[in-house]
Amino acid sequence: MVEKEERLLVEDFTAFSTGAFPYDPDHSAMGEYHFYPEKGFKGIWFDPIADWSYKGPSWIVTSPCLDGNHLMEQTRLVDTEKAMAIPTLRAGSLDWTDYTLTVNFRPMIGTGIAGVLFRYTTSLMHYGLFVSTDRMELVRVYKKDRKILATAPIELDTDKFHTLSVTVERNAISCSYDGKLLIEAEDSSYQKGCIALSAAIPTQYNTVEVHTSEKVAEEIAATENSKRRKSLELESRLPRPELWKTYDLKDFGAGRQIRFGHLTGTDELFFVMAQNQRRVFKDRYPFISCMTAVSFKTGEVLWQIGEPRDNDDIIELTTDLPFQVYDINNDGIDEVIAVWDFKIRILDGRTGKILSEAPSPELTAPPETVTGLEFGRYAFTRLNVDAIRIVNVTGKDRPSDILIKDRYSRIWVYDSSLNLIWTFSKYNTGHFPYSLDIDGDGKDEIYACYNMIDHDGSLMWSLPFENDHTDEIIIGKMNPDKPPRIAIVSGWEGFMLLDLDGNILVKDVNGHGQRISVGNYMPDREGLEICTTTYWGNNGIIYMHDCDGNELWAHEMRCNGNIITPVNWDGSGQDLILMNGSVGMIDGYGNHAVGLPDDGHPTLCAEVLDITGDNRDEIILWDRKRMYVYTPSGKTITKNGEIYDPIKYPIYNASNYRGEYSFPRWKKI
């Protein structure tokens, strides 16, 4: 007796209106750390590829025969040898195991590949079945490795639709073309995953169907139900997010250009928001146009300098702005260190009045020696500062030196009186250098991009790369039995773990490495875990690694803006991971842990900070007009008269490009 079949997916695209499948028209870096969803109806589908080299949509819904029949069409021509990723549109459940996928499709030219992906975990981990002019090929993709498992000759007629079908049952893979079985293969690499459409040439997809047996459908449903129950149980055990306060940002709101500090020298915590205007080219030369200091306690504006602007242009910025909040003169009151109008300024935290200032560096280096210089020439006589970091290269009792940088090439370090100490340049600075006393001499070394710089500005060592740049950096003791390590994500150079002498211990090119965090995400494992994300090309892949950099799991998020920040939510010593204001938090095993209330809160920007002083973190969400702060319900957990007080990144070194960490620490109550 033939076993009854169950439909897992049936799609003919009639639910879609003709037009572009939702996409980011700017193809910008906003989604690196803003939740910036594409607008429009997506149905069951999701596009996991982000490509700045192409400004139009990858996928469009068409009705070319004017008969009301809708097609999903991949509309780009992609060079598979050079492209960062092939256009892909995924659907279905990652828990699907054995099934048959059938598509009716029409490649509109034969000089390229078109087909389907199956047992898909991420856009970098799956099987693919593709056709081209004269052959069909079965491939296995694992990150950079693309292995052809089998091929078969075919005849492709680009004037008509063809049927492509693949059946997976345990390790067996069977592939058919126009009803003829052409490939049978065995491979055990992937045992489950969803499906996707994928093509490097213009290709029309008419219908998509996925079937499985009744028995397998029941097993899949049981697995999915078990996961849902586990997430519900986890969420029920953890504190609920309770709305603590909301704030009206009026006309001074901004994107992720925010700093925190004690501007009046008391326990009262303030936030400072900076708006910007842009000059010359895109977001390469932004400058601060307005700063507003606001009390978390009262919501009242303490001071404001500059003229606020009430339009969306001020949030559409994909760089840092040069300002920090820190008690640079050690008088017990935080100052604001900022640059605008080509001057480095130190402001009184209480009033915003200028205490001291100095001109930004004059640009004298030959332009051809400057990495990433737009148009190959200077736009200004003086430096338009890209970012600021507070460091300690002079060996004081506390940090009091000021590091500034241009976008990608050079670093300058000043003392607290704004006297220049030294400069450095070698290939690239990356986005936000890291500072730490590595050799124990009481003075910070600076790690920038691929270079370790001594406290006097001399080069200690460099990594052997001159491709892309380092986006985020963390240095610390991840494995309790081993010395501190340097963990970095460096774009297309991927994720790396280094020792303090610059030896590469782990290098995994797992997509465009964008963000990194370290925390006690999996308390049942030794040491701390390292979480990374991708952006550009194969977008939104979250990787979890153990304390030695070994990959534990990978999961592709169906959204951007994943900041992967560690969150001390209940005080137990286990860190959760904040994705964004829409998804909420996951745990270190990839389970959804805490959602945020369906109360209309903003989702554009998210940050983590202990505002209430109970040693647990609050979640701060905001957009241009509103800010919501959520606090965990109940009381923090205590153990043996101690409270969890993890070491976090100091708030006086804020950046959209800093790797976040939470190093465990308990203290007596």
XYZ file of C-alpha atoms in Angstrom:
669
model
C 0.000 0.000 0.000
C 1.359 3.437 -0.925
C 1.894 5.567 2.166
C -0.252 8.679 2.342
C 1.571 11.927 1.502
C 1.382 15.192 3.385
C 1.964 18.607 1.847
C 4.536 20.690 3.688
C 4.467 23.582 1.213
C 2.460 24.536 -1.872
C 3.113 27.874 -3.555
C 1.906 29.381 -6.834
C 2.550 33.038 -5.854
C -1.067 34.087 -6.488
C -1.161 35.689 -3.016
C 1.442 38.228 -4.199
C 0.791 41.379 -6.139
C 3.016 41.916 -9.135
C 6.062 44.006 -8.337
C 9.272 43.731 -6.379
C 9.617 41.200 -3.581
C 10.431 43.315 -0.483
C 14.069 44.417 -0.425
C 16.309 47.137 0.969
C 16.458 49.766 -1.804
C 19.547 51.360 -0.274
C 21.404 48.070 0.263
C 23.094 49.926 3.099
C 24.890 49.143 6.350
C 21.869 50.299 8.395
C 20.958 46.661 9.040
C 24.310 45.968 10.694
C 23.003 47.382 13.965
C 19.532 48.778 13.269
C 16.411 46.636 12.886
C 15.606 47.840 9.404
C 13.061 45.442 7.882
C 12.099 45.455 4.228
C 8.566 46.701 3.713
C 5.852 44.694 1.981
C 4.229 41.270 1.814
C 6.646 38.336 1.949
C 4.286 35.420 2.517
C 6.296 32.400 3.640
C 9.470 33.585 1.900
C 12.596 35.352 3.091
C 15.569 36.791 1.183
C 18.777 36.124 3.198
C 21.191 37.847 0.804
C 22.404 41.456 1.214
C 24.448 42.818 -1.707
C 25.523 46.470 -1.895
C 26.718 46.046 -5.506
C 23.168 45.883 -6.882
C 20.532 48.506 -6.115
C 17.389 46.947 -7.518
C 15.358 43.969 -6.301
C 16.732 40.475 -6.763
C 13.236 38.958 -6.916
C 10.100 40.248 -8.605
C 6.586 38.842 -8.962
C 5.542 38.930 -12.624
C 2.633 37.935 -14.846
C 4.351 38.021 -18.247
C 1.644 36.156 -20.181
C -1.016 38.609 -18.950
C -3.187 35.650 -18.004
C -3.205 36.247 -14.244
C -0.672 33.487 -13.627
C 1.980 34.791 -11.206
C 5.647 33.870 -11.316
C 8.476 34.527 -8.867
C 11.369 35.737 -10.975
C 15.018 36.081 -10.087
C 15.990 39.111 -12.140
C 19.756 39.526 -11.757
C 22.790 38.374 -13.729
C 25.428 37.250 -11.231
C 29.022 36.220 -11.861
C 29.332 33.195 -9.569
C 33.123 33.486 -9.573
C 33.063 37.024 -8.180
C 29.741 37.429 -6.386
C 29.622 37.424 -2.601
C 26.470 35.285 -2.705
C 23.931 33.921 -5.192
C 20.375 35.319 -4.997
C 18.312 33.074 -2.747
C 14.729 32.980 -1.505
C 14.045 30.550 1.333
C 10.904 29.057 2.836
C 9.853 26.254 5.133
C 11.069 24.778 8.384
C 14.617 24.006 9.447
C 13.197 20.844 11.055
C 12.114 19.265 7.772
C 13.973 15.976 7.315
C 12.900 13.635 4.477
C 10.846 15.184 1.689
C 10.393 15.708 -2.040
C 10.821 19.211 -3.448
C 9.409 19.903 -6.917
C 9.561 23.182 -8.835
C 8.286 24.201 -12.234
C 10.763 26.771 -13.513
C 12.238 28.427 -16.563
C 15.841 29.634 -16.759
C 15.712 32.411 -19.363
C 19.315 31.911 -20.443
C 21.558 28.891 -20.130
C 24.874 30.581 -19.385
C 24.665 30.339 -15.611
C 23.098 28.226 -12.905
C 19.505 28.087 -11.682
C 17.723 25.682 -9.390
C 16.841 24.932 -5.799
C 18.469 24.500 -2.405
C 17.381 21.838 0.073
C 18.166 20.643 3.562
C 19.049 24.273 3.999
C 20.408 25.435 7.375
C 21.846 28.746 6.203
C 22.742 30.341 2.895
C 26.220 28.883 3.514
C 25.146 25.388 4.604
C 22.911 23.346 2.278
C 22.626 21.092 -0.761
C 21.838 22.555 -4.172
C 20.457 21.169 -7.410
C 21.207 23.388 -10.403
C 20.847 23.279 -14.166
C 22.780 25.109 -16.857
C 22.957 24.808 -20.641
C 23.784 21.123 -20.885
C 23.941 19.592 -17.449
C 22.411 19.227 -14.028
C 24.630 19.195 -10.957
C 24.108 18.204 -7.332
C 26.311 20.225 -4.983
C 27.050 20.434 -1.284
C 27.854 23.876 0.124
C 29.666 24.391 3.416
C 30.807 27.988 3.805
C 33.509 28.575 1.162
C 33.586 24.936 0.073
C 31.345 24.042 -2.895
C 31.646 20.357 -3.778
C 29.943 18.801 -6.805
C 28.554 15.424 -5.691
C 27.169 14.309 -9.051
C 26.293 15.552 -12.558
C 24.083 14.434 -15.429
C 23.606 15.689 -19.001
C 20.353 17.507 -19.831
C 18.768 19.498 -22.626
C 17.644 22.959 -21.568
C 15.065 24.865 -23.600
C 14.942 28.430 -22.306
C 11.642 29.027 -24.112
C 9.678 26.662 -21.897
C 9.224 25.606 -18.290
C 10.936 22.528 -16.905
C 10.332 20.439 -13.811
C 13.103 19.932 -11.282
C 12.583 17.468 -8.451
C 14.738 16.210 -5.596
C 13.932 13.603 -2.959
C 15.934 13.227 0.258
C 15.500 10.186 2.489
C 18.099 9.789 5.219
C 21.431 9.851 3.309
C 19.927 9.127 -0.120
C 19.435 11.965 -2.634
C 17.508 11.402 -5.879
C 17.268 14.116 -8.542
C 14.940 14.252 -11.547
C 14.617 16.575 -14.520
C 11.378 16.699 -16.533
C 10.227 13.492 -14.887
C 13.417 11.507 -15.553
C 15.577 10.269 -12.672
C 19.105 11.365 -13.556
C 21.104 11.460 -10.316
C 21.239 9.177 -7.298
C 23.776 9.955 -4.588
C 24.566 9.368 -0.921
C 25.699 12.074 1.498
C 25.251 12.444 5.256
C 26.373 16.055 5.751
C 22.908 17.562 6.213
C 20.017 15.620 7.700
C 17.402 18.358 7.869
C 16.615 21.871 6.681
C 14.215 24.041 4.711
C 14.170 24.780 0.965
C 15.076 27.752 -1.209
C 14.977 29.014 -4.751
C 18.377 30.079 -6.038
C 19.671 31.319 -9.371
C 22.548 33.333 -10.805
C 20.620 34.129 -14.011
C 17.126 35.485 -14.705
C 14.817 32.585 -13.850
C 11.058 32.241 -13.449
C 9.512 29.917 -10.857
C 5.894 28.930 -11.502
C 5.027 26.488 -8.716
C 6.858 25.096 -5.690
C 5.719 22.028 -3.760
C 7.188 20.042 -0.878
C 5.696 16.666 0.086
C 6.575 14.047 2.655
C 5.076 10.893 4.128
C 2.416 11.044 6.815
C 4.834 9.453 9.284
C 7.629 11.970 8.618
C 5.135 14.842 8.776
C 4.086 13.681 12.239
C 7.736 13.442 13.341
C 8.443 16.958 12.031
C 5.361 18.344 13.791
C 6.443 16.659 17.039
C 9.920 18.226 16.789
C 8.488 21.688 16.095
C 6.001 21.384 18.963
C 8.778 20.283 21.327
C 10.816 23.373 20.405
C 7.835 25.643 20.968
C 7.178 24.081 24.372
C 10.837 24.459 25.306
C 10.803 28.161 24.411
C 7.554 28.697 26.330
C 8.964 26.892 29.376
C 12.168 28.937 29.166
C 10.245 32.201 28.870
C 8.000 31.251 31.806
C 11.043 30.663 34.047
C 12.761 33.931 33.193
C 11.742 37.393 34.418
C 9.152 39.145 32.287
C 10.112 42.424 30.626
C 8.184 45.189 32.367
C 7.898 48.670 30.911
C 9.885 50.921 33.239
C 9.626 54.278 31.474
C 8.943 55.882 28.116
C 10.441 59.091 26.773
C 9.327 61.573 24.161
C 12.387 62.381 22.047
C 10.587 65.300 20.429
C 12.788 66.679 17.652
C 16.205 65.618 19.022
C 16.016 61.841 18.498
C 18.599 59.920 16.507
C 19.604 56.407 15.487
C 22.292 54.487 17.381
C 24.196 57.676 18.210
C 23.738 57.595 21.982
C 26.016 57.778 25.016
C 25.414 57.331 28.743
C 26.954 58.898 31.852
C 26.636 60.776 35.141
C 26.693 64.315 33.842
C 26.021 66.019 37.180
C 28.472 64.023 39.300
C 25.649 62.215 41.144
C 24.106 58.773 40.816
C 21.610 60.177 38.323
C 22.141 58.629 34.883
C 21.746 60.609 31.677
C 21.809 59.807 27.981
C 23.212 62.063 25.300
C 21.911 61.838 21.739
C 23.749 63.290 18.760
C 22.234 64.255 15.454
C 24.301 64.721 12.321
C 24.546 66.157 8.875
C 26.547 64.579 6.085
C 29.016 66.135 3.691
C 30.755 65.205 0.435
C 29.855 61.517 -0.039
C 27.238 59.277 1.571
C 28.112 58.737 5.248
C 31.902 59.048 5.045
C 32.042 62.615 6.386
C 29.221 63.099 8.896
C 29.481 65.795 11.540
C 27.614 66.436 14.780
C 24.901 69.063 14.295
C 23.070 68.787 17.630
C 23.608 67.124 21.028
C 20.944 66.739 23.690
C 21.462 65.507 27.263
C 18.424 63.912 28.960
C 17.820 62.506 32.448
C 16.674 58.886 32.641
C 15.074 59.737 35.978
C 12.889 62.622 34.881
C 12.975 62.592 31.086
C 13.863 66.286 31.207
C 16.460 67.855 28.912
C 19.526 68.940 30.908
C 21.026 70.877 28.012
C 21.101 71.028 24.251
C 23.638 72.483 21.840
C 23.074 72.918 18.138
C 19.805 72.985 16.242
C 17.669 69.821 16.288
C 16.126 68.547 13.053
C 12.879 66.641 12.871
C 13.371 64.420 9.818
C 14.491 60.877 9.049
C 17.767 61.950 7.461
C 19.382 62.166 10.891
C 18.901 58.432 11.599
C 20.138 57.182 8.236
C 23.775 57.038 9.287
C 25.921 53.894 9.181
C 28.989 55.166 11.032
C 29.876 56.297 14.530
C 29.779 59.933 15.503
C 32.806 61.282 17.428
C 31.606 61.759 21.004
C 32.005 60.014 24.375
C 30.899 60.707 27.948
C 33.673 60.349 30.542
C 35.223 62.117 33.533
C 38.363 62.982 31.600
C 39.693 65.488 34.163
C 38.922 63.329 37.226
C 36.776 65.942 38.972
C 33.968 63.488 39.758
C 31.693 64.831 37.018
C 31.480 63.309 33.550
C 32.474 65.496 30.658
C 31.422 65.115 27.030
C 34.358 64.721 24.657
C 33.214 65.527 21.132
C 34.380 66.792 17.755
C 32.535 69.159 15.455
C 33.571 72.021 13.209
C 37.046 70.425 13.031
C 37.696 70.998 16.738
C 38.170 68.477 19.541
C 36.167 69.801 22.456
C 35.695 68.909 26.116
C 32.294 70.004 27.448
C 31.058 70.473 30.992
C 28.632 67.597 31.567
C 26.327 69.801 33.637
C 25.870 72.590 31.098
C 27.308 71.557 27.724
C 29.620 74.570 27.877
C 33.061 74.206 26.289
C 35.856 73.731 28.859
C 38.718 73.339 26.387
C 39.287 72.747 22.698
C 41.947 72.157 20.063
C 41.858 71.914 16.266
C 41.623 68.483 14.731
C 44.792 67.326 12.934
C 45.831 69.005 9.726
C 45.902 66.552 6.823
C 49.418 66.470 5.429
C 50.045 62.824 4.440
C 50.109 62.219 0.667
C 46.540 61.225 -0.290
C 47.743 58.110 -2.095
C 48.973 56.734 1.261
C 45.571 57.054 2.925
C 43.433 53.906 2.918
C 39.815 54.332 1.874
C 40.082 58.002 0.947
C 37.045 58.845 -1.177
C 37.913 60.133 -4.671
C 41.622 59.786 -3.828
C 41.819 63.316 -2.482
C 41.160 65.220 0.730
C 37.820 66.946 1.178
C 39.023 69.272 3.961
C 42.230 70.793 5.301
C 41.599 69.233 8.723
C 40.423 65.827 9.853
C 36.722 65.026 9.954
C 37.003 62.708 12.977
C 35.350 59.297 12.626
C 35.402 58.003 16.218
C 36.795 58.615 19.711
C 38.088 56.152 22.302
C 39.335 56.849 25.837
C 42.656 55.046 26.425
C 45.600 55.027 28.835
C 48.871 55.086 26.912
C 50.616 57.385 29.401
C 50.300 55.082 32.401
C 48.116 57.244 34.623
C 46.097 55.779 37.504
C 43.030 55.858 35.265
C 42.442 56.338 31.534
C 42.809 59.990 30.543
C 44.095 59.914 26.955
C 41.944 60.473 23.886
C 42.302 58.392 20.724
C 40.745 59.729 17.534
C 40.784 58.256 14.041
C 39.760 58.879 10.473
C 37.473 56.444 8.708
C 39.967 53.738 7.797
C 43.614 54.793 7.804
C 45.137 56.733 10.724
C 45.084 57.109 14.505
C 46.015 60.128 16.650
C 46.322 60.027 20.467
C 46.069 63.127 22.698
C 46.400 63.654 26.426
C 43.575 65.156 28.500
C 44.937 68.658 27.819
C 44.563 67.963 24.079
C 48.288 67.772 23.410
C 49.217 65.317 20.661
C 51.155 62.279 21.951
C 51.621 60.163 18.820
C 50.142 59.092 15.482
C 49.988 55.725 13.735
C 49.114 54.430 10.286
C 49.432 50.993 8.682
C 46.995 49.757 6.048
C 43.710 50.099 7.936
C 42.376 51.125 11.352
C 39.185 49.088 11.257
C 36.165 50.754 12.789
C 36.882 50.951 16.520
C 40.317 50.074 17.961
C 40.602 48.168 21.251
C 42.800 49.222 24.176
C 44.194 47.065 26.996
C 47.397 46.767 29.021
C 48.564 43.494 27.556
C 52.203 43.408 28.724
C 51.559 44.550 32.313
C 53.527 47.809 32.179
C 50.557 49.922 33.276
C 50.081 51.400 29.798
C 47.584 50.400 27.129
C 48.448 48.677 23.938
C 46.094 49.417 21.035
C 44.779 46.727 18.730
C 43.502 48.268 15.467
C 42.353 46.206 12.472
C 45.255 43.751 12.021
C 47.893 45.682 14.013
C 49.017 45.555 17.652
C 50.432 48.959 18.620
C 52.541 49.580 21.726
C 51.761 52.410 24.157
C 54.312 54.660 22.414
C 52.756 54.244 18.980
C 55.274 51.719 17.673
C 54.129 48.594 15.840
C 54.448 45.348 17.823
C 53.067 42.943 15.212
C 50.646 42.666 12.309
C 48.490 39.911 10.887
C 49.358 38.913 7.299
C 46.219 40.382 5.708
C 45.518 43.369 3.532
C 41.942 42.538 2.660
C 38.819 44.059 4.176
C 39.162 45.218 7.815
C 38.336 44.205 11.365
C 34.830 45.207 12.377
C 34.825 44.214 16.064
C 37.339 43.089 18.690
C 37.305 41.476 22.146
C 40.370 40.654 24.226
C 40.056 38.574 27.366
C 40.196 35.225 29.086
C 37.617 33.014 27.383
C 39.130 29.670 28.446
C 39.910 29.704 32.208
C 42.864 27.346 31.692
C 44.521 29.362 28.927
C 45.929 32.897 28.551
C 43.774 35.744 27.268
C 42.888 35.632 23.595
C 41.997 38.160 20.917
C 38.692 37.397 19.189
C 37.862 39.366 16.043
C 35.470 39.434 13.117
C 37.043 40.871 9.992
C 34.599 40.965 7.120
C 35.539 38.505 4.385
C 38.544 37.349 6.429
C 35.927 35.879 8.783
C 36.164 35.001 12.475
C 39.601 34.669 14.061
C 40.999 33.787 17.466
C 44.554 34.965 18.163
C 47.036 34.742 20.993
C 48.547 37.951 22.345
C 51.586 37.581 20.095
C 49.447 37.613 16.965
C 49.542 33.892 16.222
C 46.337 32.751 14.527
C 44.769 29.925 16.528
C 41.455 29.754 14.651
C 40.435 31.234 11.308
C 36.992 30.495 9.911
C 35.756 32.323 6.821
C 32.082 31.805 7.621
C 30.631 34.722 5.681
C 31.255 38.430 6.169
C 32.037 38.606 9.893
C 30.277 41.674 11.284
C 29.602 41.467 15.039
C 31.041 39.527 17.975
C 30.220 39.056 21.645
C 31.517 36.958 24.531
C 29.510 35.788 27.521
C 28.575 32.922 29.784
C 25.941 31.831 27.305
C 26.120 28.085 28.026
C 26.896 27.625 31.740
C 27.137 23.845 31.448
C 30.250 24.247 29.273
C 33.756 25.158 30.378
C 34.723 28.786 29.888
C 32.856 31.442 27.937
C 31.223 31.253 24.545
C 31.882 33.453 21.517
C 28.937 34.547 19.388
C 29.348 36.108 15.928
C 27.091 37.369 13.147
C 27.375 37.945 9.426
C 26.213 40.785 7.233
C 26.717 41.502 3.517
C 26.244 38.641 1.137
C 25.109 35.780 3.356
C 23.252 37.906 5.856
C 22.073 37.270 9.414
C 23.875 34.028 10.261
C 24.510 33.618 14.001
C 27.401 31.342 14.988
C 28.129 30.072 18.482
C 31.674 29.001 19.353
C 33.183 27.488 22.473
C 35.962 29.155 24.470
C 38.588 27.826 22.053
C 36.812 29.051 18.949
C 35.267 25.742 17.860
C 31.890 26.163 16.182
C 28.964 24.743 18.185
C 26.008 25.731 16.011
C 24.838 28.093 13.287
C 21.418 29.633 12.763
C 20.199 32.072 10.131
C 17.958 34.808 11.502
C 15.058 35.975 9.345
C 15.873 39.629 10.069
C 18.704 42.125 10.258
C 19.848 44.397 13.080
C 21.067 41.564 15.325
C 23.332 43.238 17.872
C 24.030 39.948 19.798
C 24.681 41.806 23.048
C 25.054 39.757 26.281
C 22.282 40.462 28.787
C 22.374 39.803 32.532
C 18.620 39.346 32.716
C 17.990 37.352 35.896
C 21.265 37.570 37.818
C 21.837 33.808 37.670
C 25.204 34.069 35.935
C 23.858 32.923 32.566
C 23.898 35.593 29.878
C 21.124 35.840 27.313
C 21.693 37.376 23.873
C 19.726 40.394 22.669
C 19.005 40.229 18.941
C 16.914 43.352 18.382
C 13.752 45.047 19.584
C 11.558 42.823 17.423
C 12.957 39.352 18.150
C 13.969 39.923 21.775
C 16.491 37.554 23.389
C 17.724 34.028 22.738
C 19.774 31.774 25.001
C 23.168 30.298 24.195
C 21.596 27.172 22.724
C 19.664 29.138 20.120
C 16.280 28.912 21.864
C 13.997 31.929 21.948
C 14.121 33.033 25.585
C 12.429 36.396 26.160
C 10.087 38.291 23.877
C 9.145 41.919 24.305
C 5.553 43.089 24.880
C 3.296 43.749 21.909
C 2.770 47.349 22.992
C 3.860 49.305 19.959
C 7.396 49.879 21.231
C 10.072 51.139 18.837
C 12.326 48.537 17.226
C 14.875 50.542 15.208
C 17.584 50.693 17.897
C 18.393 48.571 20.929
C 20.915 48.815 23.775
C 21.606 47.046 27.077
C 22.457 48.862 30.326
C 21.844 48.547 34.063
C 19.823 51.704 34.642
C 17.909 50.866 37.823
C 20.976 49.758 39.798
C 19.897 46.207 40.721
C 22.829 44.708 38.752
C 20.481 43.311 36.125
C 20.300 44.823 32.671
C 17.526 46.907 31.210
C 16.640 46.830 27.516
C 16.527 50.268 25.865
C 14.590 50.576 22.593
C 14.192 53.750 20.571
C 13.609 55.331 17.229
C 13.653 58.972 16.161
C 10.603 59.916 18.237
C 10.302 57.576 21.236
C 12.330 55.577 23.744
C 11.048 52.631 25.827
C 12.993 51.071 28.705
C 12.149 47.553 29.920
C 13.320 46.103 33.223
C 13.240 42.442 34.307
C 10.396 41.580 36.686
C 11.001 40.359 40.232
C 14.304 40.539 42.043
C 17.794 39.576 41.032
C 19.029 36.133 42.032
C 21.574 35.909 44.840
C 23.868 32.995 45.618
C 25.669 32.475 48.925
C 25.330 36.141 49.820
C 26.694 37.287 46.457
C 25.178 39.059 43.475
C 26.174 38.597 39.850
C 28.120 41.666 38.703
C 29.708 40.831 35.339
C 32.455 42.968 33.816
C 30.962 44.753 30.819
C 32.374 47.062 28.205
C 32.833 50.483 29.883
C 30.083 52.888 28.894
C 32.636 55.637 28.268
C 33.829 53.776 25.174
C 30.625 53.447 23.199
C 30.574 52.519 19.526
C 28.391 50.803 16.975
C 31.465 48.718 16.192
C 32.520 47.365 19.539
C 32.468 43.673 20.404
C 30.313 43.267 23.497
C 31.441 41.119 26.425
C 30.273 39.944 29.826
C 33.075 38.426 31.896
C 31.641 36.674 34.987
C 32.139 38.269 38.382
C 30.288 37.860 41.683
C 30.430 40.339 44.529
C 29.312 40.362 48.140
C 25.986 42.045 48.782
